[in-house]
Short mmCIF file of C-alpha atoms in Angstrom, two decimals:
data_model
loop_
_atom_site.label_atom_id
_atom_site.label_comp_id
_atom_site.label_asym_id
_atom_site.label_seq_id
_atom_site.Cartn_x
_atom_site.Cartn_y
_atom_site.Cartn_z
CA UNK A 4 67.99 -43.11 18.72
CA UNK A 5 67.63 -41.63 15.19
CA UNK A 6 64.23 -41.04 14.27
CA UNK A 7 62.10 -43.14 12.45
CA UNK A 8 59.93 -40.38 10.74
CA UNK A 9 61.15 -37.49 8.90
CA UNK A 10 59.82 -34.02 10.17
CA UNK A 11 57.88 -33.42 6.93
CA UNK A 12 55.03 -36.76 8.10
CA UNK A 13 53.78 -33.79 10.80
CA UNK A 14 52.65 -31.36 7.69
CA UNK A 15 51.73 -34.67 5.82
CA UNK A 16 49.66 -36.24 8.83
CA UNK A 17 47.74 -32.94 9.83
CA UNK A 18 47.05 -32.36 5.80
CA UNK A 19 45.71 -35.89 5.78
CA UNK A 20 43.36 -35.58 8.56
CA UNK A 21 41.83 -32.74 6.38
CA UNK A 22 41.87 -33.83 3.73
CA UNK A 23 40.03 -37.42 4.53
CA UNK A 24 37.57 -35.40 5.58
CA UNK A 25 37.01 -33.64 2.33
CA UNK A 26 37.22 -36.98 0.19
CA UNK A 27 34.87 -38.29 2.54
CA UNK A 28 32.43 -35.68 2.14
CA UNK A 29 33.39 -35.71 -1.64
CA UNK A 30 33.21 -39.28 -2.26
CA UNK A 31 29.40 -38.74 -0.54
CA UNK A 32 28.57 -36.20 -2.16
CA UNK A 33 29.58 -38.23 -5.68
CA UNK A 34 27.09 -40.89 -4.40
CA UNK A 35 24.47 -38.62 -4.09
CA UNK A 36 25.14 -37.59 -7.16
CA UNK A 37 25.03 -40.87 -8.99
CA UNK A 38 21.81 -41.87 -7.48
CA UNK A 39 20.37 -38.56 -8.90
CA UNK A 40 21.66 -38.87 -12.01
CA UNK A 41 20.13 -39.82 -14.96
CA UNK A 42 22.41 -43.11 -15.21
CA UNK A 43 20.19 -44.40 -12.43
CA UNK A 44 16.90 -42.55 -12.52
CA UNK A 45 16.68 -43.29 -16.65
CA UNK A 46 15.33 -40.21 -16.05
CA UNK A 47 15.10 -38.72 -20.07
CA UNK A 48 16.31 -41.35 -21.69
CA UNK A 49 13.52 -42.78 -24.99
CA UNK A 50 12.19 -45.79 -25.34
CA UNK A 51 11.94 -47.74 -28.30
CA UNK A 52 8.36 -49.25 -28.75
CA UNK A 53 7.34 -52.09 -30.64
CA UNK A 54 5.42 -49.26 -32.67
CA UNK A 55 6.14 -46.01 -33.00
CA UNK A 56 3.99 -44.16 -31.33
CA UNK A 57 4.30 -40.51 -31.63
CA UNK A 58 2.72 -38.28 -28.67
CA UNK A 59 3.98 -35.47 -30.47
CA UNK A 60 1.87 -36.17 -33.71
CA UNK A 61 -1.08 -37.66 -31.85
CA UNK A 62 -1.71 -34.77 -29.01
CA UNK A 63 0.40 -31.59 -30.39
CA UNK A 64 -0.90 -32.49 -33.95
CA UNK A 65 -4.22 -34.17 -34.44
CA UNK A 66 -5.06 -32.95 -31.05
CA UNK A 67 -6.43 -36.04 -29.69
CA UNK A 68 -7.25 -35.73 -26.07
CA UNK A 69 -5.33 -38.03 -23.38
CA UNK A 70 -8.44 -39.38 -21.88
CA UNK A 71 -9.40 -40.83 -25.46
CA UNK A 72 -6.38 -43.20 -25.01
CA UNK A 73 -5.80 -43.45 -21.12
CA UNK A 74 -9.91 -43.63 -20.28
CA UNK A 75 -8.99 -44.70 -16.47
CA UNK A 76 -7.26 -41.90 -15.44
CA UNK A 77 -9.22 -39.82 -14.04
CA UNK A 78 -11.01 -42.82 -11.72
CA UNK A 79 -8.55 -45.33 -10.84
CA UNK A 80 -4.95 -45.45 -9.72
CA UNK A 81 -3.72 -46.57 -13.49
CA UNK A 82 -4.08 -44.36 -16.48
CA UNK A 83 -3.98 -47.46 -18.61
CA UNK A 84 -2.59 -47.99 -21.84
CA UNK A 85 -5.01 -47.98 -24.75
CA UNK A 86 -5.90 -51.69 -26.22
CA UNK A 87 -5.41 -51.93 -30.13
CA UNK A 88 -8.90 -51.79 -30.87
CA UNK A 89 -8.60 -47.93 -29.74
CA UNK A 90 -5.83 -47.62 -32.60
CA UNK A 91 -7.77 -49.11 -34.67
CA UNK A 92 -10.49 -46.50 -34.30
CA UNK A 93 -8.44 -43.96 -36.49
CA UNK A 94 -5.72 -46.54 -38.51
CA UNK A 95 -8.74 -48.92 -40.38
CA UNK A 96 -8.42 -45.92 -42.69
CA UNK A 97 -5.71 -43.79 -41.77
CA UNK A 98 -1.72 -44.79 -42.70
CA UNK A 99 -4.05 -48.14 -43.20
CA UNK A 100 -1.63 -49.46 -44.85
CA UNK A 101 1.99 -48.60 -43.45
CA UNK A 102 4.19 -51.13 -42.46
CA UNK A 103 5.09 -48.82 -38.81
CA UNK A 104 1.35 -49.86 -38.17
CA UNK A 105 1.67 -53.84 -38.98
CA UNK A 106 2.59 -54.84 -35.56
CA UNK A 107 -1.22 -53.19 -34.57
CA UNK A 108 -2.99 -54.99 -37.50
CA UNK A 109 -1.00 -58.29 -36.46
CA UNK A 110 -2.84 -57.81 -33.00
CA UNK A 111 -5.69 -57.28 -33.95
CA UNK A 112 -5.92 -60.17 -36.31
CA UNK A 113 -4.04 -62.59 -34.03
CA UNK A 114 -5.61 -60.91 -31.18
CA UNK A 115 -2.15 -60.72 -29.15
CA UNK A 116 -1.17 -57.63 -27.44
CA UNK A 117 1.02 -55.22 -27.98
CA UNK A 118 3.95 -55.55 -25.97
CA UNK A 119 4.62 -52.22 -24.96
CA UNK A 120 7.76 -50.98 -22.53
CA UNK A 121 7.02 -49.83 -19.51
CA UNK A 122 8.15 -46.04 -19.30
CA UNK A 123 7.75 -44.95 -15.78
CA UNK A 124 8.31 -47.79 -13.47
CA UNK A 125 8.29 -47.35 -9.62
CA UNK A 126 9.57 -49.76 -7.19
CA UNK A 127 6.34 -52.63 -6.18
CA UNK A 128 6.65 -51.20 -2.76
CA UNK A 129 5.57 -47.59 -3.76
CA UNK A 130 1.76 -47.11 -3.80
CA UNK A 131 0.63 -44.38 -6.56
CA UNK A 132 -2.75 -43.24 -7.39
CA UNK A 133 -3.72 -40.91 -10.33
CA UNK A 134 -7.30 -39.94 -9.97
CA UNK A 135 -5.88 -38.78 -6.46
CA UNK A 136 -3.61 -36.48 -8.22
CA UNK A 137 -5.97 -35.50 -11.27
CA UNK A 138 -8.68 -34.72 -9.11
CA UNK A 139 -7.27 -32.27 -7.04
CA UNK A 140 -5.37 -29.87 -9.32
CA UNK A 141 -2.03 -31.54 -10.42
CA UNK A 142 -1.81 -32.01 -14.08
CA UNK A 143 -0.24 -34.41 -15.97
CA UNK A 144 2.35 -32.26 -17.51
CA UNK A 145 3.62 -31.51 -13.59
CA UNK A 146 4.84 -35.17 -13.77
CA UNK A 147 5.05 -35.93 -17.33
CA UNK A 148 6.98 -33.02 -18.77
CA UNK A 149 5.66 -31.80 -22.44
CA UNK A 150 4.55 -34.99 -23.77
CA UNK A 151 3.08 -33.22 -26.37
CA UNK A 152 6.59 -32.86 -27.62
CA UNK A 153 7.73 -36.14 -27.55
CA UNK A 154 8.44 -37.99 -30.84
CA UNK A 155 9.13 -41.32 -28.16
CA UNK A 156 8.09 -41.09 -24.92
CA UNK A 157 10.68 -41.11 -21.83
CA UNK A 158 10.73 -40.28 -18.25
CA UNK A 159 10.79 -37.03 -17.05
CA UNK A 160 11.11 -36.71 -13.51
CA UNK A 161 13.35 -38.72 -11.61
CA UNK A 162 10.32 -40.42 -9.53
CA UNK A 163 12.10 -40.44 -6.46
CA UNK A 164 11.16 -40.23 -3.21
CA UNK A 165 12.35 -36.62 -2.47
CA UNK A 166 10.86 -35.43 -5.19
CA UNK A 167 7.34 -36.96 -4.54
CA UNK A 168 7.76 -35.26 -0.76
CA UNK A 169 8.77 -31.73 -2.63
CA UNK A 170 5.16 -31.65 -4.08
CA UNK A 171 3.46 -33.50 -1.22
CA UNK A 172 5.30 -31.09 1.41
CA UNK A 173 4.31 -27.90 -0.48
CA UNK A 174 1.63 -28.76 -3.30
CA UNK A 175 0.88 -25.09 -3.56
CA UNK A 176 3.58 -24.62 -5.70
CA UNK A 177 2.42 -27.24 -8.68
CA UNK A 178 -1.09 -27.43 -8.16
CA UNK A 179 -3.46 -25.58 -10.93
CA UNK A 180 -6.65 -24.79 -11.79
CA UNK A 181 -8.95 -28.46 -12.21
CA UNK A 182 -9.90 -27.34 -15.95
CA UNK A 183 -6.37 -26.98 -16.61
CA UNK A 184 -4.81 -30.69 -16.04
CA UNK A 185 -4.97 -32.13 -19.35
CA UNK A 186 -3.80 -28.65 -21.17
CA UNK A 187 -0.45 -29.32 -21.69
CA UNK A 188 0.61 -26.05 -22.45
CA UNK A 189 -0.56 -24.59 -19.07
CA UNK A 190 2.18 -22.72 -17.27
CA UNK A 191 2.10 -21.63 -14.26
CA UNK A 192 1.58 -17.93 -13.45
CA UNK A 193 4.21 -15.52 -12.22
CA UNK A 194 1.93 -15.57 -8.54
CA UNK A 195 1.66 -19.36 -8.52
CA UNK A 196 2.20 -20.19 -4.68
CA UNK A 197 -0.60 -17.11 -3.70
CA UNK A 198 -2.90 -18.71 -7.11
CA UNK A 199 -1.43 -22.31 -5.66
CA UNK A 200 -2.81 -21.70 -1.59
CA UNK A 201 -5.78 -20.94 -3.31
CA UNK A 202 -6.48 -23.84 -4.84
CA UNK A 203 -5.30 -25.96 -1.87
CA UNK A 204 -7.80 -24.40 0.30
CA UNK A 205 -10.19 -24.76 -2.45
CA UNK A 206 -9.33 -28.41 -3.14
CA UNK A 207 -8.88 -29.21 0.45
CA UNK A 208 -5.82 -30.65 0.03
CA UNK A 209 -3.73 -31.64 2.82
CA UNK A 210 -0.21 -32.26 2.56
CA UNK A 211 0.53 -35.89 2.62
CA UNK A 212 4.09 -37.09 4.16
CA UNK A 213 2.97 -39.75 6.47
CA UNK A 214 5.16 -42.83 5.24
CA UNK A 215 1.81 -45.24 5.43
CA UNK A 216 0.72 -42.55 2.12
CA UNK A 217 3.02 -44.30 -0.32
CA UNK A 218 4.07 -47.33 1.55
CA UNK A 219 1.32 -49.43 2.17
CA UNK B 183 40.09 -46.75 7.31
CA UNK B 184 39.33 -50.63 8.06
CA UNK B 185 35.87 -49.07 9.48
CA UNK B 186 35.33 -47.25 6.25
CA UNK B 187 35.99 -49.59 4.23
CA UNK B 188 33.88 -51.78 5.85
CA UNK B 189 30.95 -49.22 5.63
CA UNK B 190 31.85 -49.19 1.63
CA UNK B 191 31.22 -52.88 0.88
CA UNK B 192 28.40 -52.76 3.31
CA UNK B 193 26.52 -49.87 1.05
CA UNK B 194 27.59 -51.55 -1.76
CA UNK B 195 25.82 -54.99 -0.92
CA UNK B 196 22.93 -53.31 0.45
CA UNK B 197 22.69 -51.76 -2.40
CA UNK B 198 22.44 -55.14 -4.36
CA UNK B 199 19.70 -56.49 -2.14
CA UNK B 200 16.88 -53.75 -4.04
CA UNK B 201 15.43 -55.31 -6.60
CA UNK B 202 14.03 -57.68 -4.84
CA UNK B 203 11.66 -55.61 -2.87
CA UNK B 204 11.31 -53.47 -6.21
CA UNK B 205 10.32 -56.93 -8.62
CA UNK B 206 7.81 -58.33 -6.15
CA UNK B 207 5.89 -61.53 -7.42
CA UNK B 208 2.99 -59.95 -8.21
CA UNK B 209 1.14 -58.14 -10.85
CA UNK B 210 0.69 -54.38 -11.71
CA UNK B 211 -2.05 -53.24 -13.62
CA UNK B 212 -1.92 -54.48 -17.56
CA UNK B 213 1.71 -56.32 -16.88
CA UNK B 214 2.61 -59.46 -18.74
CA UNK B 215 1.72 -62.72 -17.43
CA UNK B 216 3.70 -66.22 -17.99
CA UNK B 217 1.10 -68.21 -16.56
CA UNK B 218 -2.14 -67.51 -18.70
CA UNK B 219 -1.94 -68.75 -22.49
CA UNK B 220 -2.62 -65.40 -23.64
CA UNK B 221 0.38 -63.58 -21.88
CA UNK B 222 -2.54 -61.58 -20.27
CA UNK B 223 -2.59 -60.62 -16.41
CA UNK B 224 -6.23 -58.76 -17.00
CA UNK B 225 -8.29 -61.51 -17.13
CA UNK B 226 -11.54 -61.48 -19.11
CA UNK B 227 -14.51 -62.36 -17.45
CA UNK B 228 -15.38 -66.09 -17.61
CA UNK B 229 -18.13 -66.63 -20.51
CA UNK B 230 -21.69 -66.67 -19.31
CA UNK B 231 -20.82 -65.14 -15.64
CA UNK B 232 -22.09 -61.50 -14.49
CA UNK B 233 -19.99 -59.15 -12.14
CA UNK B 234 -21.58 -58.10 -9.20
CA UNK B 235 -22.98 -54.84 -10.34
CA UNK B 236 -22.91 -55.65 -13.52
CA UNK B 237 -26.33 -56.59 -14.18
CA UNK B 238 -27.94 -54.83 -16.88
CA UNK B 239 -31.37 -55.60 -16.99
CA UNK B 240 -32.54 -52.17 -17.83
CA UNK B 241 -33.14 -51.91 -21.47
CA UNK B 242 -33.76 -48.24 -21.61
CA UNK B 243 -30.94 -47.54 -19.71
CA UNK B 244 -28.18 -50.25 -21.29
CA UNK B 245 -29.81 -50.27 -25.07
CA UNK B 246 -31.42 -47.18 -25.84
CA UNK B 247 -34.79 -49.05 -26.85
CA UNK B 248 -37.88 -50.50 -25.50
CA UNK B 249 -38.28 -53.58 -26.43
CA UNK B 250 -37.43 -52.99 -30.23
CA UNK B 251 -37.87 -48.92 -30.46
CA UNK B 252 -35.25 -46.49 -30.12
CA UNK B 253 -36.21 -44.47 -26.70
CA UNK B 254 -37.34 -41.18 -27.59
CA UNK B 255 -36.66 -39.74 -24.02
CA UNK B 256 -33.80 -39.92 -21.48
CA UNK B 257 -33.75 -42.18 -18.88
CA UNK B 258 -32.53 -39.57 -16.29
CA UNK B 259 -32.98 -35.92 -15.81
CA UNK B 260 -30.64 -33.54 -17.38
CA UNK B 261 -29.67 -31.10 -15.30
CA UNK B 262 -27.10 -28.54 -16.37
CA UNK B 263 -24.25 -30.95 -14.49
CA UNK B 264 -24.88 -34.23 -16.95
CA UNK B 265 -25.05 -31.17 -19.94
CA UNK B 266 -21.52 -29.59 -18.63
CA UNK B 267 -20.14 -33.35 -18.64
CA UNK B 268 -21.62 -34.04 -22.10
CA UNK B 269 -20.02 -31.15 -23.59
CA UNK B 270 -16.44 -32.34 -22.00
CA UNK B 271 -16.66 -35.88 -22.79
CA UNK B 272 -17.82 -35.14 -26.53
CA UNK B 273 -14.68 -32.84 -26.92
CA UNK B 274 -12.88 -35.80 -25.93
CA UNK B 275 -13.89 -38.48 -27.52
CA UNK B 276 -16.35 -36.64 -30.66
CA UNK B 277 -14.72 -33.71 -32.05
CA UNK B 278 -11.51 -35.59 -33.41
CA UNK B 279 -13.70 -36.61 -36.45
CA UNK B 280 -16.82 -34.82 -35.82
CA UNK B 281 -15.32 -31.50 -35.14
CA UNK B 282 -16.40 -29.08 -32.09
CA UNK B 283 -19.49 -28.34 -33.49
CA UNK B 284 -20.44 -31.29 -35.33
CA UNK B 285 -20.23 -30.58 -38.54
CA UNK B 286 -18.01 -33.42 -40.08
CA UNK B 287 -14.81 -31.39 -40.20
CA UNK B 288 -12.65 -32.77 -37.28
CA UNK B 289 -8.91 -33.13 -37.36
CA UNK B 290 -8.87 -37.25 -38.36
CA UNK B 291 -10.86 -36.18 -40.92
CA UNK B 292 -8.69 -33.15 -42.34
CA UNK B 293 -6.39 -36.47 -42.25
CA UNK B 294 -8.23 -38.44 -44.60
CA UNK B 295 -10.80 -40.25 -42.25
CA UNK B 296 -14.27 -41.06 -44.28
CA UNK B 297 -16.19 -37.58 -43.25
CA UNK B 298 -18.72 -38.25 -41.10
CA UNK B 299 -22.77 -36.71 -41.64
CA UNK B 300 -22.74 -33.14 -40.08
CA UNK B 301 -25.40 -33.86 -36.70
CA UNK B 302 -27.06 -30.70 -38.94
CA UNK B 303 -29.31 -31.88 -41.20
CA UNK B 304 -33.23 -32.79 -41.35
CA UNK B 305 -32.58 -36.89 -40.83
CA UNK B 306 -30.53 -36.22 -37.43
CA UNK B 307 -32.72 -33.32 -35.91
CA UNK B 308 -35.43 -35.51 -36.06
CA UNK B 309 -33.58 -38.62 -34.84
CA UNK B 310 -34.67 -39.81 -31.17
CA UNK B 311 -31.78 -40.11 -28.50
CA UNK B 312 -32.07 -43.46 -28.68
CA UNK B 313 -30.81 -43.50 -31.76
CA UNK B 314 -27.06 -41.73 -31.40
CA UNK B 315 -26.88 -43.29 -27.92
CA UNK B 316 -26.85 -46.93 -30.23
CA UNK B 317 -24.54 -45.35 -32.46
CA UNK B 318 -21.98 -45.02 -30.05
CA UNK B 319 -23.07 -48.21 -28.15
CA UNK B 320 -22.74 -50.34 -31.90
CA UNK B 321 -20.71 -48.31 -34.12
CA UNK B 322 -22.13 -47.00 -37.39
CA UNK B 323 -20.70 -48.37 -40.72
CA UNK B 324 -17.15 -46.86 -40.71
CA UNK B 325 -17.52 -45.81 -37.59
CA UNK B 326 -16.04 -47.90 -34.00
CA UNK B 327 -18.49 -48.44 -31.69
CA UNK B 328 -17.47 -46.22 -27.99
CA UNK B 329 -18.91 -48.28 -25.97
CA UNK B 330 -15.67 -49.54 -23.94
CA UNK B 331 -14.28 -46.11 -23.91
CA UNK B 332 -17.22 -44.17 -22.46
CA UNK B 333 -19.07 -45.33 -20.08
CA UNK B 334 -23.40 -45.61 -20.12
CA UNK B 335 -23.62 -42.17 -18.14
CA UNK B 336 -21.88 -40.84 -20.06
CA UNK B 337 -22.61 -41.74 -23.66
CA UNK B 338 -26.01 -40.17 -21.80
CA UNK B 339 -25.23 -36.88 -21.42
CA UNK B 340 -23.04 -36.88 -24.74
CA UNK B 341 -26.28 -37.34 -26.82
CA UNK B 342 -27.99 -34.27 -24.43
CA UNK B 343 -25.42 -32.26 -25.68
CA UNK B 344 -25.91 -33.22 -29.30
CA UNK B 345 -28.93 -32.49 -28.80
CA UNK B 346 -28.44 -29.46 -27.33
CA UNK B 347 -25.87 -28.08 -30.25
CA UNK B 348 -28.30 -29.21 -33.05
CA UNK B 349 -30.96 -26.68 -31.75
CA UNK B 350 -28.05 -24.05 -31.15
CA UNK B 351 -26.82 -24.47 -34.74
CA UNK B 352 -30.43 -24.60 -36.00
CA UNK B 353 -31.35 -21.23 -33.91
CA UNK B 354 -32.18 -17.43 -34.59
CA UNK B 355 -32.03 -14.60 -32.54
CA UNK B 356 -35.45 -14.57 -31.88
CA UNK B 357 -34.82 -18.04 -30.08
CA UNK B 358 -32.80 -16.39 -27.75
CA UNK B 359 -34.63 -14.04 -24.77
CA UNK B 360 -34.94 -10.34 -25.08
CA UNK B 361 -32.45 -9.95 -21.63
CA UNK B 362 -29.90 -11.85 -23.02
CA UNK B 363 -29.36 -10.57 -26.57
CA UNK B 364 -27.03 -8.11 -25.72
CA UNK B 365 -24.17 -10.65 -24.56
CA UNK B 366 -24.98 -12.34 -28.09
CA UNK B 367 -22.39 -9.59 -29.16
CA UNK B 368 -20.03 -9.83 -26.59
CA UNK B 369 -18.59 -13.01 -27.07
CA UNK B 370 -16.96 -13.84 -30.23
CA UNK B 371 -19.33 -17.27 -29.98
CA UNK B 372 -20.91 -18.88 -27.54
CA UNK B 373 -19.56 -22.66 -28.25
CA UNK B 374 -15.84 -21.20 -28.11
CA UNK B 375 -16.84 -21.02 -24.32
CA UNK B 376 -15.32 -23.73 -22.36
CA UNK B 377 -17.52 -25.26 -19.38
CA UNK B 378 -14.19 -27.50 -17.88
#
């Protein structure tokens, strides 16, 4: 009886063996990958506004501060987003007349509201809080990146669950001092975790991974 | 390899299922409604209705005035806590047009905002606190009124600390006490100092 396979399919079959298991692992490892990736997170990627708004001009520049615009930040899980008549504090005289401002005037007068995109959107089945964050040390730049810099605003962090549960299993490396949350040109120092413990001690902040935290 | 790819169109499917439990039916704060007329999920409150704790019967307190006067006293105590707040909360929401020291010369201004009265003249030293706490409760001619962004309390400790940097603008050394004269010269000023 001749045989059926030639003596090369024993190299072939062991090499195959190994090397499913490496485009397994690969092909994982790509997955991972994807869901990390901006493509999925939108993780740094601008939005376009009905108006627009310039952090960049309004915090680096005029130096407004971010409670002027997001009052409920500091007391309720929402920052909130400012309502036109804020604007229209500053723009009844200021670029009072530029068209990039019409959309605001049009709400005002047809008192409609802005329609603005949501930037940072987590899932409905993830519970967040920010006076829980601001009130204990973690500012908004930890989360936010430099706003400040930010001609349209985008996304930052990924918002993922892993990287919630890096801060949340070792807050002592973000945390900072409380007077420090809205500067957003803080950085930490070089000693930041033995500065960091501090502050947790201080703060009495416990760290948080119980699922029931976020999923409620 | 039938098992894998199995496992495959299982992950992918499950991973179609998630937006469902991301998009639930319900509202988050400020989102867009297609019920209400006005697009608006934050409802306003019904017209002639009062929260519960909402009542404000307490004219001192909620107007600055008795009956038609401007209060010329606070209506709490002002300990060095409600001062310390004051000065944050007026570097918030203040300084942009009325500068850190209240002089007229904030940043909106620089920008071509109407300048403002500096807080350091005759007319506003002698003003009650009645008076700037209805400013910012009413607005004043070009000026918005703050009475959405800053709550009573606050707009409360904000006038104590108007108060407080019109007699520190208005002061001489002999206002300040023999022991303490000698830190007068080692800070470069006192209002750089930040109480946060």
């Amino acid at each position: 009886m001749s045989q059926i396979f030639h003596h090369s399919t024993n190299t072939l079959s062991r090499f195959s063996i190994f090397g499913g298991a490496f485009l397994a692992a690969g092909g994982l490892w790509l997955m991972l990958e994807i869901t990390r990736s901006p493509y999925v997170t939108n993780a740094g990627v601008a939005k376009e506004q009905p108006v627009p708004f310039s952090h960049a001009h309004h915090v680096a520049d005029v130096g407004i501060d971010c409670r002027y615009c997001h009052t409920s930040v500091e007391k309720s899980a929402t920052a909130g987003i400012p309502p036109t008549r804020t604007c229209m504090n500053c723009h009844t005289q200021i670029w009072a007349q530029s068209p990039m401002l019409e959309p605001v005037r049009e709400s005002l007068r047809t008192d409609k509201s802005i329609e603005w995109v949501k930037v940072n959107d987590l899932p409905d089945f993830v519970y967040f809080n920010h006076s829980a964050h601001v009130n204990k040390g973690v500012g908004c730049t930890t989360c936010h990146g430099r706003v400040d810099k930010m001609p349209l605003m985008w996304q930052e962090k990924s918002l993922q669950m892993e990287w919630c549960l890096d801060c949340h299993r070792a807050p002592e490396k973000y945390v900072r001092p409380k007077g420090e949350v809205f500067n957003v040109a803080w950085e930490a120092p070089k000693n930041q975790l033995e500065e960091g413990r501090k502050l947790v001690k201080e703060y009495k902040i416990r760290t948080r991974t119980s699922c029931s935290t976020c999923h409620r | 390899m039938r098992r894998l790819g199995l496992l495959c169109v299982l992950v992918v499917l499950g991973a179609a299922c998630r937006q469902d439990m991301h998009d639930q039916p319900r509202y988050k704060a400020l989102a867009k409604s297609d019920f209400y007329p006005d697009d608006r999920s934050a409802r306003p409150l019904v017209a002639g209705t009062v929260a519960r704790g909402w009542l404000r019967d307490d004219d001192a307190l909620y107007k600055g005035r008795n009956g038609q006067e401007l209060v010329t006293t606070f209506p709490f105590p002002i300990t060095s806590e409600v001062m310390a707040r004051g000065q944050q909360r007026f570097q918030i929401y203040c300084t942009p047009c009325h500068g850190r020291l209240g002089n007229g010369e904030g940043m909106v201004v620089q920008r071509g905002f109407k300048k403002p009265t500096s807080f350091h003249i005759d007319r506003l030293r002698d003003a009650p606190p009645g008076y700037f706490f209805d400013v910012m409760t009413n607005g004043f001619g070009a000026m918005s009124d703050y009475a959405s962004q800053v709550p009573v309390e606050d707009r409360w400790a904000i006038v104590a600390y108007v108060k407080a940097l019109q007699l520190s603008q208005h002061a001489s050394v002999d206002d300040v006490p023999e022991t303490k004269r000698a830190s007068l010269d080692a800070h470069e000023s006192p209002s750089e100092q930040d109480h946060e």
